Amino acid sequence: MAQSSNHPQPKSRRVSVAVIAAVLLIALAVVGVFVAPDGSKGGSDVAGPAPSGAGQSSGARAGRHDKGDISAMKRSDAHGLARRDAKDPYALGDVNAPLVMIEYADFRCPFCTVFAGDVLPQIKKEYIDTGYLRLEWRDLPLFGKESIDAAVGGKAAGRQGRFWEYYRDVFANSDGNGHQSLPRNTITDLAKKAGVRDVKTFQAGFDDKQLAELVAKDASEANQIGFTSTPSFIVGQTAVVGAQPIDQFREAIDSELDKLR
């Protein structure tokens, strides 16, 4: 997986997403570390939709501005997984955008931190803000109890309309080296920073069965696709695995937009 030299590549742990979903549903957010480190990189090995070609140059597509007439484009269903809910607090962009990109990620994943800080701002500027792309978030907590608590915290922040501020501040809290520590008090402090006003309700969310089930639903969806590492993405009909450079995402997005003309 491509990775900036400014972000040392830490070891990652892999777990059965089905196990995560089961634990979330049965025990809510009470779970330990599932397996020992195996030394593999985040976002390096998945099944499901064919990944876009790693290492291919985006060529003339990079930064392309002529993306076509939005009103004349068909709508992508992202393999039937796009929710396209106008009230979804975990989505960015026009609900009727031609293309949906789904991100499966873990708030403690250093590679997800790279995407959030280095790549998403450019995607937002070029594709989301211009109406071509909608981004939908899915939780895929792979690194134990703190990852699950952070995921549930994101759902709780979303209930108060502050998910994307929470997303920004939780990832900004990481230095990109290893899995950041996110005990509940730190998660609560980051939620306050993100503008969550009802702190008591937010904290009660850690043990809220409904929020745990939402996280479990996301994780189960990832399991059905075959995603076992983070970050992983579905861009229309294409899978992009890992914190790839912006040109890799441009290539996938532009190619999928071409199919919708």
PDB file of C-alpha atoms in Angstrom:
ATOM      1  CA  MET A   1       0.000   0.000   0.000  1.00  0.00           C
ATOM      2  CA  ALA A   2       1.283   3.437  -0.883  1.00  0.00           C
ATOM      3  CA  GLN A   3       2.342   5.416   2.118  1.00  0.00           C
ATOM      4  CA  SER A   4       4.034   8.756   2.618  1.00  0.00           C
ATOM      5  CA  SER A   5       7.557   8.651   3.988  1.00  0.00           C
ATOM      6  CA  ASN A   6       6.377  11.142   6.598  1.00  0.00           C
ATOM      7  CA  HIS A   7       4.207   8.457   8.124  1.00  0.00           C
ATOM      8  CA  PRO A   8       6.136   5.369   9.263  1.00  0.00           C
ATOM      9  CA  GLN A   9       4.255   2.204   8.414  1.00  0.00           C
ATOM     10  CA  PRO A  10       3.114   0.573  11.653  1.00  0.00           C
ATOM     11  CA  LYS A  11       2.110  -3.009  12.104  1.00  0.00           C
ATOM     12  CA  SER A  12      -1.586  -3.770  11.824  1.00  0.00           C
ATOM     13  CA  ARG A  13      -3.841  -6.331  13.455  1.00  0.00           C
ATOM     14  CA  ARG A  14      -6.497  -8.212  11.566  1.00  0.00           C
ATOM     15  CA  VAL A  15      -9.599  -9.737  13.032  1.00  0.00           C
ATOM     16  CA  SER A  16     -12.762 -11.410  11.872  1.00  0.00           C
ATOM     17  CA  VAL A  17     -15.275  -8.641  11.231  1.00  0.00           C
ATOM     18  CA  ALA A  18     -18.034 -11.152  11.869  1.00  0.00           C
ATOM     19  CA  VAL A  19     -16.641 -11.627  15.375  1.00  0.00           C
ATOM     20  CA  ILE A  20     -16.651  -7.855  15.900  1.00  0.00           C
ATOM     21  CA  ALA A  21     -20.257  -7.598  14.797  1.00  0.00           C
ATOM     22  CA  ALA A  22     -21.303 -10.452  17.076  1.00  0.00           C
ATOM     23  CA  VAL A  23     -19.473  -8.994  20.058  1.00  0.00           C
ATOM     24  CA  LEU A  24     -21.002  -5.574  19.450  1.00  0.00           C
ATOM     25  CA  LEU A  25     -24.495  -6.987  19.298  1.00  0.00           C
ATOM     26  CA  ILE A  26     -24.138  -9.239  22.324  1.00  0.00           C
ATOM     27  CA  ALA A  27     -21.787  -7.354  24.611  1.00  0.00           C
ATOM     28  CA  LEU A  28     -22.141  -3.826  23.236  1.00  0.00           C
ATOM     29  CA  ALA A  29     -18.760  -2.190  23.594  1.00  0.00           C
ATOM     30  CA  VAL A  30     -17.127  -4.602  26.030  1.00  0.00           C
ATOM     31  CA  VAL A  31     -14.379  -6.419  24.150  1.00  0.00           C
ATOM     32  CA  GLY A  32     -10.630  -6.866  24.289  1.00  0.00           C
ATOM     33  CA  VAL A  33      -7.962  -7.155  21.617  1.00  0.00           C
ATOM     34  CA  PHE A  34      -8.995  -9.938  19.270  1.00  0.00           C
ATOM     35  CA  VAL A  35      -5.692 -11.189  17.890  1.00  0.00           C
ATOM     36  CA  ALA A  36      -2.005 -10.524  18.205  1.00  0.00           C
ATOM     37  CA  PRO A  37      -0.220  -8.341  15.614  1.00  0.00           C
ATOM     38  CA  ASP A  38       0.602 -10.144  12.375  1.00  0.00           C
ATOM     39  CA  GLY A  39       2.790  -7.496  10.808  1.00  0.00           C
ATOM     40  CA  SER A  40       0.555  -6.872   7.787  1.00  0.00           C
ATOM     41  CA  LYS A  41      -0.212  -3.438   6.435  1.00  0.00           C
ATOM     42  CA  GLY A  42      -3.639  -1.831   6.670  1.00  0.00           C
ATOM     43  CA  GLY A  43      -5.604  -2.060   3.457  1.00  0.00           C
ATOM     44  CA  SER A  44      -3.486  -4.691   1.754  1.00  0.00           C
ATOM     45  CA  ASP A  45      -5.617  -7.764   1.148  1.00  0.00           C
ATOM     46  CA  VAL A  46      -9.348  -7.922   0.371  1.00  0.00           C
ATOM     47  CA  ALA A  47     -11.877  -9.864  -1.595  1.00  0.00           C
ATOM     48  CA  GLY A  48     -14.968  -8.432  -3.303  1.00  0.00           C
ATOM     49  CA  PRO A  49     -14.960  -5.832  -6.101  1.00  0.00           C
ATOM     50  CA  ALA A  50     -11.779  -5.692  -8.156  1.00  0.00           C
ATOM     51  CA  PRO A  51      -9.353  -3.062  -6.829  1.00  0.00           C
ATOM     52  CA  SER A  52      -8.300  -0.226  -9.089  1.00  0.00           C
ATOM     53  CA  GLY A  53      -4.807  -0.825 -10.467  1.00  0.00           C
ATOM     54  CA  ALA A  54      -2.218  -0.056  -7.852  1.00  0.00           C
ATOM     55  CA  GLY A  55       0.751   1.851  -9.172  1.00  0.00           C
ATOM     56  CA  GLN A  56      -0.956   2.930 -12.404  1.00  0.00           C
ATOM     57  CA  SER A  57      -0.438   6.536 -13.377  1.00  0.00           C
ATOM     58  CA  SER A  58      -3.550   8.678 -13.475  1.00  0.00           C
ATOM     59  CA  GLY A  59      -2.090  10.465 -16.486  1.00  0.00           C
ATOM     60  CA  ALA A  60      -4.305  13.142 -17.968  1.00  0.00           C
ATOM     61  CA  ARG A  61      -7.117  12.330 -15.542  1.00  0.00           C
ATOM     62  CA  ALA A  62      -5.357  13.880 -12.569  1.00  0.00           C
ATOM     63  CA  GLY A  63      -7.074  17.124 -11.680  1.00  0.00           C
ATOM     64  CA  ARG A  64      -9.433  16.864 -14.653  1.00  0.00           C
ATOM     65  CA  HIS A  65     -12.106  19.556 -14.511  1.00  0.00           C
ATOM     66  CA  ASP A  66     -14.318  18.503 -17.445  1.00  0.00           C
ATOM     67  CA  LYS A  67     -16.303  15.835 -15.619  1.00  0.00           C
ATOM     68  CA  GLY A  68     -19.471  16.194 -17.673  1.00  0.00           C
ATOM     69  CA  ASP A  69     -23.002  17.462 -17.179  1.00  0.00           C
ATOM     70  CA  ILE A  70     -24.213  16.308 -13.764  1.00  0.00           C
ATOM     71  CA  SER A  71     -27.884  16.563 -14.685  1.00  0.00           C
ATOM     72  CA  ALA A  72     -27.403  14.169 -17.610  1.00  0.00           C
ATOM     73  CA  MET A  73     -25.554  11.518 -15.615  1.00  0.00           C
ATOM     74  CA  LYS A  74     -26.991   8.269 -14.333  1.00  0.00           C
ATOM     75  CA  ARG A  75     -26.716   7.419 -10.641  1.00  0.00           C
ATOM     76  CA  SER A  76     -24.351   4.773  -9.278  1.00  0.00           C
ATOM     77  CA  ASP A  77     -25.620   2.420  -6.570  1.00  0.00           C
ATOM     78  CA  ALA A  78     -22.137   1.321  -5.346  1.00  0.00           C
ATOM     79  CA  HIS A  79     -23.012  -2.366  -5.689  1.00  0.00           C
ATOM     80  CA  GLY A  80     -26.372  -1.679  -4.041  1.00  0.00           C
ATOM     81  CA  LEU A  81     -24.678  -0.483  -0.835  1.00  0.00           C
ATOM     82  CA  ALA A  82     -25.207   3.266  -1.227  1.00  0.00           C
ATOM     83  CA  ARG A  83     -27.781   4.441   1.299  1.00  0.00           C
ATOM     84  CA  ARG A  84     -28.478   7.852  -0.238  1.00  0.00           C
ATOM     85  CA  ASP A  85     -30.416   8.990   2.825  1.00  0.00           C
ATOM     86  CA  ALA A  86     -30.854  12.766   2.805  1.00  0.00           C
ATOM     87  CA  LYS A  87     -30.893  12.732   6.630  1.00  0.00           C
ATOM     88  CA  ASP A  88     -27.754  10.584   6.998  1.00  0.00           C
ATOM     89  CA  PRO A  89     -25.420  12.470   9.385  1.00  0.00           C
ATOM     90  CA  TYR A  90     -22.519  10.193   8.373  1.00  0.00           C
ATOM     91  CA  ALA A  91     -22.477  11.300   4.723  1.00  0.00           C
ATOM     92  CA  LEU A  92     -20.982  14.269   2.880  1.00  0.00           C
ATOM     93  CA  GLY A  93     -22.262  15.716  -0.365  1.00  0.00           C
ATOM     94  CA  ASP A  94     -25.425  15.910  -2.434  1.00  0.00           C
ATOM     95  CA  VAL A  95     -27.744  12.961  -1.851  1.00  0.00           C
ATOM     96  CA  ASN A  96     -28.356  12.927  -5.621  1.00  0.00           C
ATOM     97  CA  ALA A  97     -24.702  13.092  -6.654  1.00  0.00           C
ATOM     98  CA  PRO A  98     -24.010  10.757  -9.599  1.00  0.00           C
ATOM     99  CA  LEU A  99     -21.367   8.787  -7.713  1.00  0.00           C
ATOM    100  CA  VAL A 100     -21.145   7.429  -4.160  1.00  0.00           C
ATOM    101  CA  MET A 101     -17.886   6.535  -2.449  1.00  0.00           C
ATOM    102  CA  ILE A 102     -18.128   4.462   0.736  1.00  0.00           C
ATOM    103  CA  GLU A 103     -15.295   4.568   3.269  1.00  0.00           C
ATOM    104  CA  TYR A 104     -14.810   1.682   5.717  1.00  0.00           C
ATOM    105  CA  ALA A 105     -12.453   2.866   8.443  1.00  0.00           C
ATOM    106  CA  ASP A 106     -11.263   2.739  12.046  1.00  0.00           C
ATOM    107  CA  PHE A 107     -10.622   5.905  14.052  1.00  0.00           C
ATOM    108  CA  ARG A 108      -7.439   4.349  15.494  1.00  0.00           C
ATOM    109  CA  CYS A 109      -6.030   3.295  12.120  1.00  0.00           C
ATOM    110  CA  PRO A 110      -2.948   5.368  11.166  1.00  0.00           C
ATOM    111  CA  PHE A 111      -3.591   4.816   7.459  1.00  0.00           C
ATOM    112  CA  CYS A 112      -7.118   6.187   7.915  1.00  0.00           C
ATOM    113  CA  THR A 113      -5.470   9.222   9.514  1.00  0.00           C
ATOM    114  CA  VAL A 114      -3.400   9.719   6.356  1.00  0.00           C
ATOM    115  CA  PHE A 115      -6.508   9.596   4.176  1.00  0.00           C
ATOM    116  CA  ALA A 116      -8.464  11.970   6.433  1.00  0.00           C
ATOM    117  CA  GLY A 117      -5.684  14.551   6.584  1.00  0.00           C
ATOM    118  CA  ASP A 118      -3.969  14.326   3.211  1.00  0.00           C
ATOM    119  CA  VAL A 119      -6.469  12.981   0.679  1.00  0.00           C
ATOM    120  CA  LEU A 120     -10.061  13.703   1.711  1.00  0.00           C
ATOM    121  CA  PRO A 121      -9.688  17.513   1.664  1.00  0.00           C
ATOM    122  CA  GLN A 122      -8.677  17.357  -2.006  1.00  0.00           C
ATOM    123  CA  ILE A 123     -11.460  14.901  -2.883  1.00  0.00           C
ATOM    124  CA  LYS A 124     -13.950  17.175  -1.123  1.00  0.00           C
ATOM    125  CA  LYS A 125     -12.760  20.213  -3.048  1.00  0.00           C
ATOM    126  CA  GLU A 126     -12.689  18.557  -6.480  1.00  0.00           C
ATOM    127  CA  TYR A 127     -15.634  16.161  -6.349  1.00  0.00           C
ATOM    128  CA  ILE A 128     -17.876  16.508  -3.284  1.00  0.00           C
ATOM    129  CA  ASP A 129     -18.251  20.287  -3.191  1.00  0.00           C
ATOM    130  CA  THR A 130     -18.796  20.351  -6.971  1.00  0.00           C
ATOM    131  CA  GLY A 131     -21.688  17.885  -6.758  1.00  0.00           C
ATOM    132  CA  TYR A 132     -20.179  14.844  -8.489  1.00  0.00           C
ATOM    133  CA  LEU A 133     -19.514  12.672  -5.455  1.00  0.00           C
ATOM    134  CA  ARG A 134     -21.187  11.725  -2.189  1.00  0.00           C
ATOM    135  CA  LEU A 135     -19.108  10.158   0.600  1.00  0.00           C
ATOM    136  CA  GLU A 136     -20.726   7.725   3.035  1.00  0.00           C
ATOM    137  CA  TRP A 137     -18.900   6.603   6.185  1.00  0.00           C
ATOM    138  CA  ARG A 138     -18.967   3.073   7.575  1.00  0.00           C
ATOM    139  CA  ASP A 139     -17.342   1.917  10.821  1.00  0.00           C
ATOM    140  CA  LEU A 140     -14.911  -0.988  10.633  1.00  0.00           C
ATOM    141  CA  PRO A 141     -13.340  -1.117  14.129  1.00  0.00           C
ATOM    142  CA  LEU A 142     -10.457  -3.580  13.998  1.00  0.00           C
ATOM    143  CA  PHE A 143      -8.194  -2.647  16.893  1.00  0.00           C
ATOM    144  CA  GLY A 144     -10.041  -3.597  20.043  1.00  0.00           C
ATOM    145  CA  LYS A 145     -12.247  -1.922  22.618  1.00  0.00           C
ATOM    146  CA  GLU A 146     -11.000   1.628  22.064  1.00  0.00           C
ATOM    147  CA  SER A 147     -11.715   1.359  18.340  1.00  0.00           C
ATOM    148  CA  ILE A 148     -15.260   0.223  19.119  1.00  0.00           C
ATOM    149  CA  ASP A 149     -15.752   3.016  21.658  1.00  0.00           C
ATOM    150  CA  ALA A 150     -14.504   5.566  19.124  1.00  0.00           C
ATOM    151  CA  ALA A 151     -16.899   4.173  16.519  1.00  0.00           C
ATOM    152  CA  VAL A 152     -19.831   4.345  18.927  1.00  0.00           C
ATOM    153  CA  GLY A 153     -18.703   7.867  19.851  1.00  0.00           C
ATOM    154  CA  GLY A 154     -18.925   8.817  16.186  1.00  0.00           C
ATOM    155  CA  LYS A 155     -22.493   7.546  16.029  1.00  0.00           C
ATOM    156  CA  ALA A 156     -23.323   9.505  19.182  1.00  0.00           C
ATOM    157  CA  ALA A 157     -21.760  12.668  17.729  1.00  0.00           C
ATOM    158  CA  GLY A 158     -23.795  12.130  14.578  1.00  0.00           C
ATOM    159  CA  ARG A 159     -26.974  12.119  16.618  1.00  0.00           C
ATOM    160  CA  GLN A 160     -26.099  15.683  17.583  1.00  0.00           C
ATOM    161  CA  GLY A 161     -25.164  16.678  14.037  1.00  0.00           C
ATOM    162  CA  ARG A 162     -21.420  16.792  14.717  1.00  0.00           C
ATOM    163  CA  PHE A 163     -20.089  13.606  13.097  1.00  0.00           C
ATOM    164  CA  TRP A 164     -17.786  15.200  10.520  1.00  0.00           C
ATOM    165  CA  GLU A 165     -16.370  17.600  13.110  1.00  0.00           C
ATOM    166  CA  TYR A 166     -15.752  14.553  15.320  1.00  0.00           C
ATOM    167  CA  TYR A 167     -14.142  12.754  12.348  1.00  0.00           C
ATOM    168  CA  ARG A 168     -11.849  15.742  11.793  1.00  0.00           C
ATOM    169  CA  ASP A 169     -10.816  16.143  15.413  1.00  0.00           C
ATOM    170  CA  VAL A 170     -10.342  12.449  16.238  1.00  0.00           C
ATOM    171  CA  PHE A 171      -8.057  11.910  13.257  1.00  0.00           C
ATOM    172  CA  ALA A 172      -6.265  15.214  13.894  1.00  0.00           C
ATOM    173  CA  ASN A 173      -5.509  13.931  17.398  1.00  0.00           C
ATOM    174  CA  SER A 174      -3.352  11.143  15.901  1.00  0.00           C
ATOM    175  CA  ASP A 175       0.273  11.668  14.935  1.00  0.00           C
ATOM    176  CA  GLY A 176      -0.047   8.936  12.304  1.00  0.00           C
ATOM    177  CA  ASN A 177       2.353   6.612  14.128  1.00  0.00           C
ATOM    178  CA  GLY A 178       0.681   3.442  15.340  1.00  0.00           C
ATOM    179  CA  HIS A 179      -2.801   3.154  16.794  1.00  0.00           C
ATOM    180  CA  GLN A 180      -3.642   6.260  18.784  1.00  0.00           C
ATOM    181  CA  SER A 181      -4.869   5.786  22.343  1.00  0.00           C
ATOM    182  CA  LEU A 182      -8.578   6.613  22.629  1.00  0.00           C
ATOM    183  CA  PRO A 183      -9.917   5.913  26.121  1.00  0.00           C
ATOM    184  CA  ARG A 184     -13.436   7.139  26.748  1.00  0.00           C
ATOM    185  CA  ASN A 185     -12.334  10.337  28.494  1.00  0.00           C
ATOM    186  CA  THR A 186     -10.225  11.309  25.473  1.00  0.00           C
ATOM    187  CA  ILE A 187     -13.086  10.496  23.103  1.00  0.00           C
ATOM    188  CA  THR A 188     -15.385  12.682  25.221  1.00  0.00           C
ATOM    189  CA  ASP A 189     -12.886  15.567  25.171  1.00  0.00           C
ATOM    190  CA  LEU A 190     -12.599  15.296  21.388  1.00  0.00           C
ATOM    191  CA  ALA A 191     -16.386  15.273  21.068  1.00  0.00           C
ATOM    192  CA  LYS A 192     -16.550  18.480  23.109  1.00  0.00           C
ATOM    193  CA  LYS A 193     -13.932  20.012  20.839  1.00  0.00           C
ATOM    194  CA  ALA A 194     -16.034  18.953  17.848  1.00  0.00           C
ATOM    195  CA  GLY A 195     -18.984  20.912  19.201  1.00  0.00           C
ATOM    196  CA  VAL A 196     -21.061  18.182  20.836  1.00  0.00           C
ATOM    197  CA  ARG A 197     -23.173  20.128  23.334  1.00  0.00           C
ATOM    198  CA  ASP A 198     -25.065  17.487  25.289  1.00  0.00           C
ATOM    199  CA  VAL A 199     -22.065  15.744  26.821  1.00  0.00           C
ATOM    200  CA  LYS A 200     -24.061  13.563  29.231  1.00  0.00           C
ATOM    201  CA  THR A 201     -26.122  12.137  26.386  1.00  0.00           C
ATOM    202  CA  PHE A 202     -22.961  11.622  24.368  1.00  0.00           C
ATOM    203  CA  GLN A 203     -21.317   9.687  27.208  1.00  0.00           C
ATOM    204  CA  ALA A 204     -24.433   7.579  27.703  1.00  0.00           C
ATOM    205  CA  GLY A 205     -24.016   6.554  24.076  1.00  0.00           C
ATOM    206  CA  PHE A 206     -21.031   4.357  24.946  1.00  0.00           C
ATOM    207  CA  ASP A 207     -23.468   1.831  26.426  1.00  0.00           C
ATOM    208  CA  ASP A 208     -26.363   2.483  24.040  1.00  0.00           C
ATOM    209  CA  LYS A 209     -27.500  -0.739  22.355  1.00  0.00           C
ATOM    210  CA  GLN A 210     -28.893   1.073  19.305  1.00  0.00           C
ATOM    211  CA  LEU A 211     -25.580   2.815  18.598  1.00  0.00           C
ATOM    212  CA  ALA A 212     -23.668  -0.436  19.049  1.00  0.00           C
ATOM    213  CA  GLU A 213     -26.010  -2.095  16.566  1.00  0.00           C
ATOM    214  CA  LEU A 214     -25.350   0.662  14.005  1.00  0.00           C
ATOM    215  CA  VAL A 215     -21.619   0.015  14.296  1.00  0.00           C
ATOM    216  CA  ALA A 216     -22.218  -3.727  14.039  1.00  0.00           C
ATOM    217  CA  LYS A 217     -24.299  -3.205  10.894  1.00  0.00           C
ATOM    218  CA  ASP A 218     -21.431  -1.316   9.242  1.00  0.00           C
ATOM    219  CA  ALA A 219     -18.901  -3.969  10.251  1.00  0.00           C
ATOM    220  CA  SER A 220     -21.165  -6.753   9.011  1.00  0.00           C
ATOM    221  CA  GLU A 221     -21.490  -5.007   5.650  1.00  0.00           C
ATOM    222  CA  ALA A 222     -17.707  -4.840   5.341  1.00  0.00           C
ATOM    223  CA  ASN A 223     -17.480  -8.525   6.237  1.00  0.00           C
ATOM    224  CA  GLN A 224     -19.951  -9.455   3.501  1.00  0.00           C
ATOM    225  CA  ILE A 225     -17.874  -7.559   0.944  1.00  0.00           C
ATOM    226  CA  GLY A 226     -14.654  -9.179   2.115  1.00  0.00           C
ATOM    227  CA  PHE A 227     -12.897  -6.097   3.489  1.00  0.00           C
ATOM    228  CA  THR A 228     -10.561  -7.060   6.343  1.00  0.00           C
ATOM    229  CA  SER A 229      -8.334  -3.975   6.660  1.00  0.00           C
ATOM    230  CA  THR A 230      -8.679  -0.220   6.826  1.00  0.00           C
ATOM    231  CA  PRO A 231      -9.176   2.091   5.122  1.00  0.00           C
ATOM    232  CA  SER A 232     -11.078   0.381   2.309  1.00  0.00           C
ATOM    233  CA  PHE A 233     -13.337   2.104  -0.196  1.00  0.00           C
ATOM    234  CA  ILE A 234     -15.974   1.369  -2.788  1.00  0.00           C
ATOM    235  CA  VAL A 235     -16.029   4.015  -5.511  1.00  0.00           C
ATOM    236  CA  GLY A 236     -19.034   3.222  -7.662  1.00  0.00           C
ATOM    237  CA  GLN A 237     -18.175  -0.272  -8.922  1.00  0.00           C
ATOM    238  CA  THR A 238     -14.471  -0.072  -8.023  1.00  0.00           C
ATOM    239  CA  ALA A 239     -12.645  -0.979  -4.812  1.00  0.00           C
ATOM    240  CA  VAL A 240      -9.721   1.143  -3.658  1.00  0.00           C
ATOM    241  CA  VAL A 241      -7.775  -0.346  -0.768  1.00  0.00           C
ATOM    242  CA  GLY A 242      -5.545   1.646   1.555  1.00  0.00           C
ATOM    243  CA  ALA A 243      -4.560   5.293   1.970  1.00  0.00           C
ATOM    244  CA  GLN A 244      -3.682   5.648  -1.701  1.00  0.00           C
ATOM    245  CA  PRO A 245      -2.386   8.941  -3.166  1.00  0.00           C
ATOM    246  CA  ILE A 246      -4.911  11.437  -4.490  1.00  0.00           C
ATOM    247  CA  ASP A 247      -4.148  10.481  -8.112  1.00  0.00           C
ATOM    248  CA  GLN A 248      -5.286   6.904  -7.403  1.00  0.00           C
ATOM    249  CA  PHE A 249      -8.643   8.204  -6.193  1.00  0.00           C
ATOM    250  CA  ARG A 250      -8.925  10.626  -9.106  1.00  0.00           C
ATOM    251  CA  GLU A 251      -8.363   7.736 -11.498  1.00  0.00           C
ATOM    252  CA  ALA A 252     -11.093   5.636  -9.886  1.00  0.00           C
ATOM    253  CA  ILE A 253     -13.581   8.504  -9.515  1.00  0.00           C
ATOM    254  CA  ASP A 254     -13.107   9.852 -13.037  1.00  0.00           C
ATOM    255  CA  SER A 255     -13.363   6.365 -14.517  1.00  0.00           C
ATOM    256  CA  GLU A 256     -16.625   5.721 -12.668  1.00  0.00           C
ATOM    257  CA  LEU A 257     -18.025   9.117 -13.688  1.00  0.00           C
ATOM    258  CA  ASP A 258     -17.255   8.265 -17.318  1.00  0.00           C
ATOM    259  CA  LYS A 259     -19.458   5.170 -16.996  1.00  0.00           C
ATOM    260  CA  LEU A 260     -22.380   7.336 -15.868  1.00  0.00           C
ATOM    261  CA  ARG A 261     -22.424   9.664 -18.871  1.00  0.00           C
TER     262      ARG A 261
END
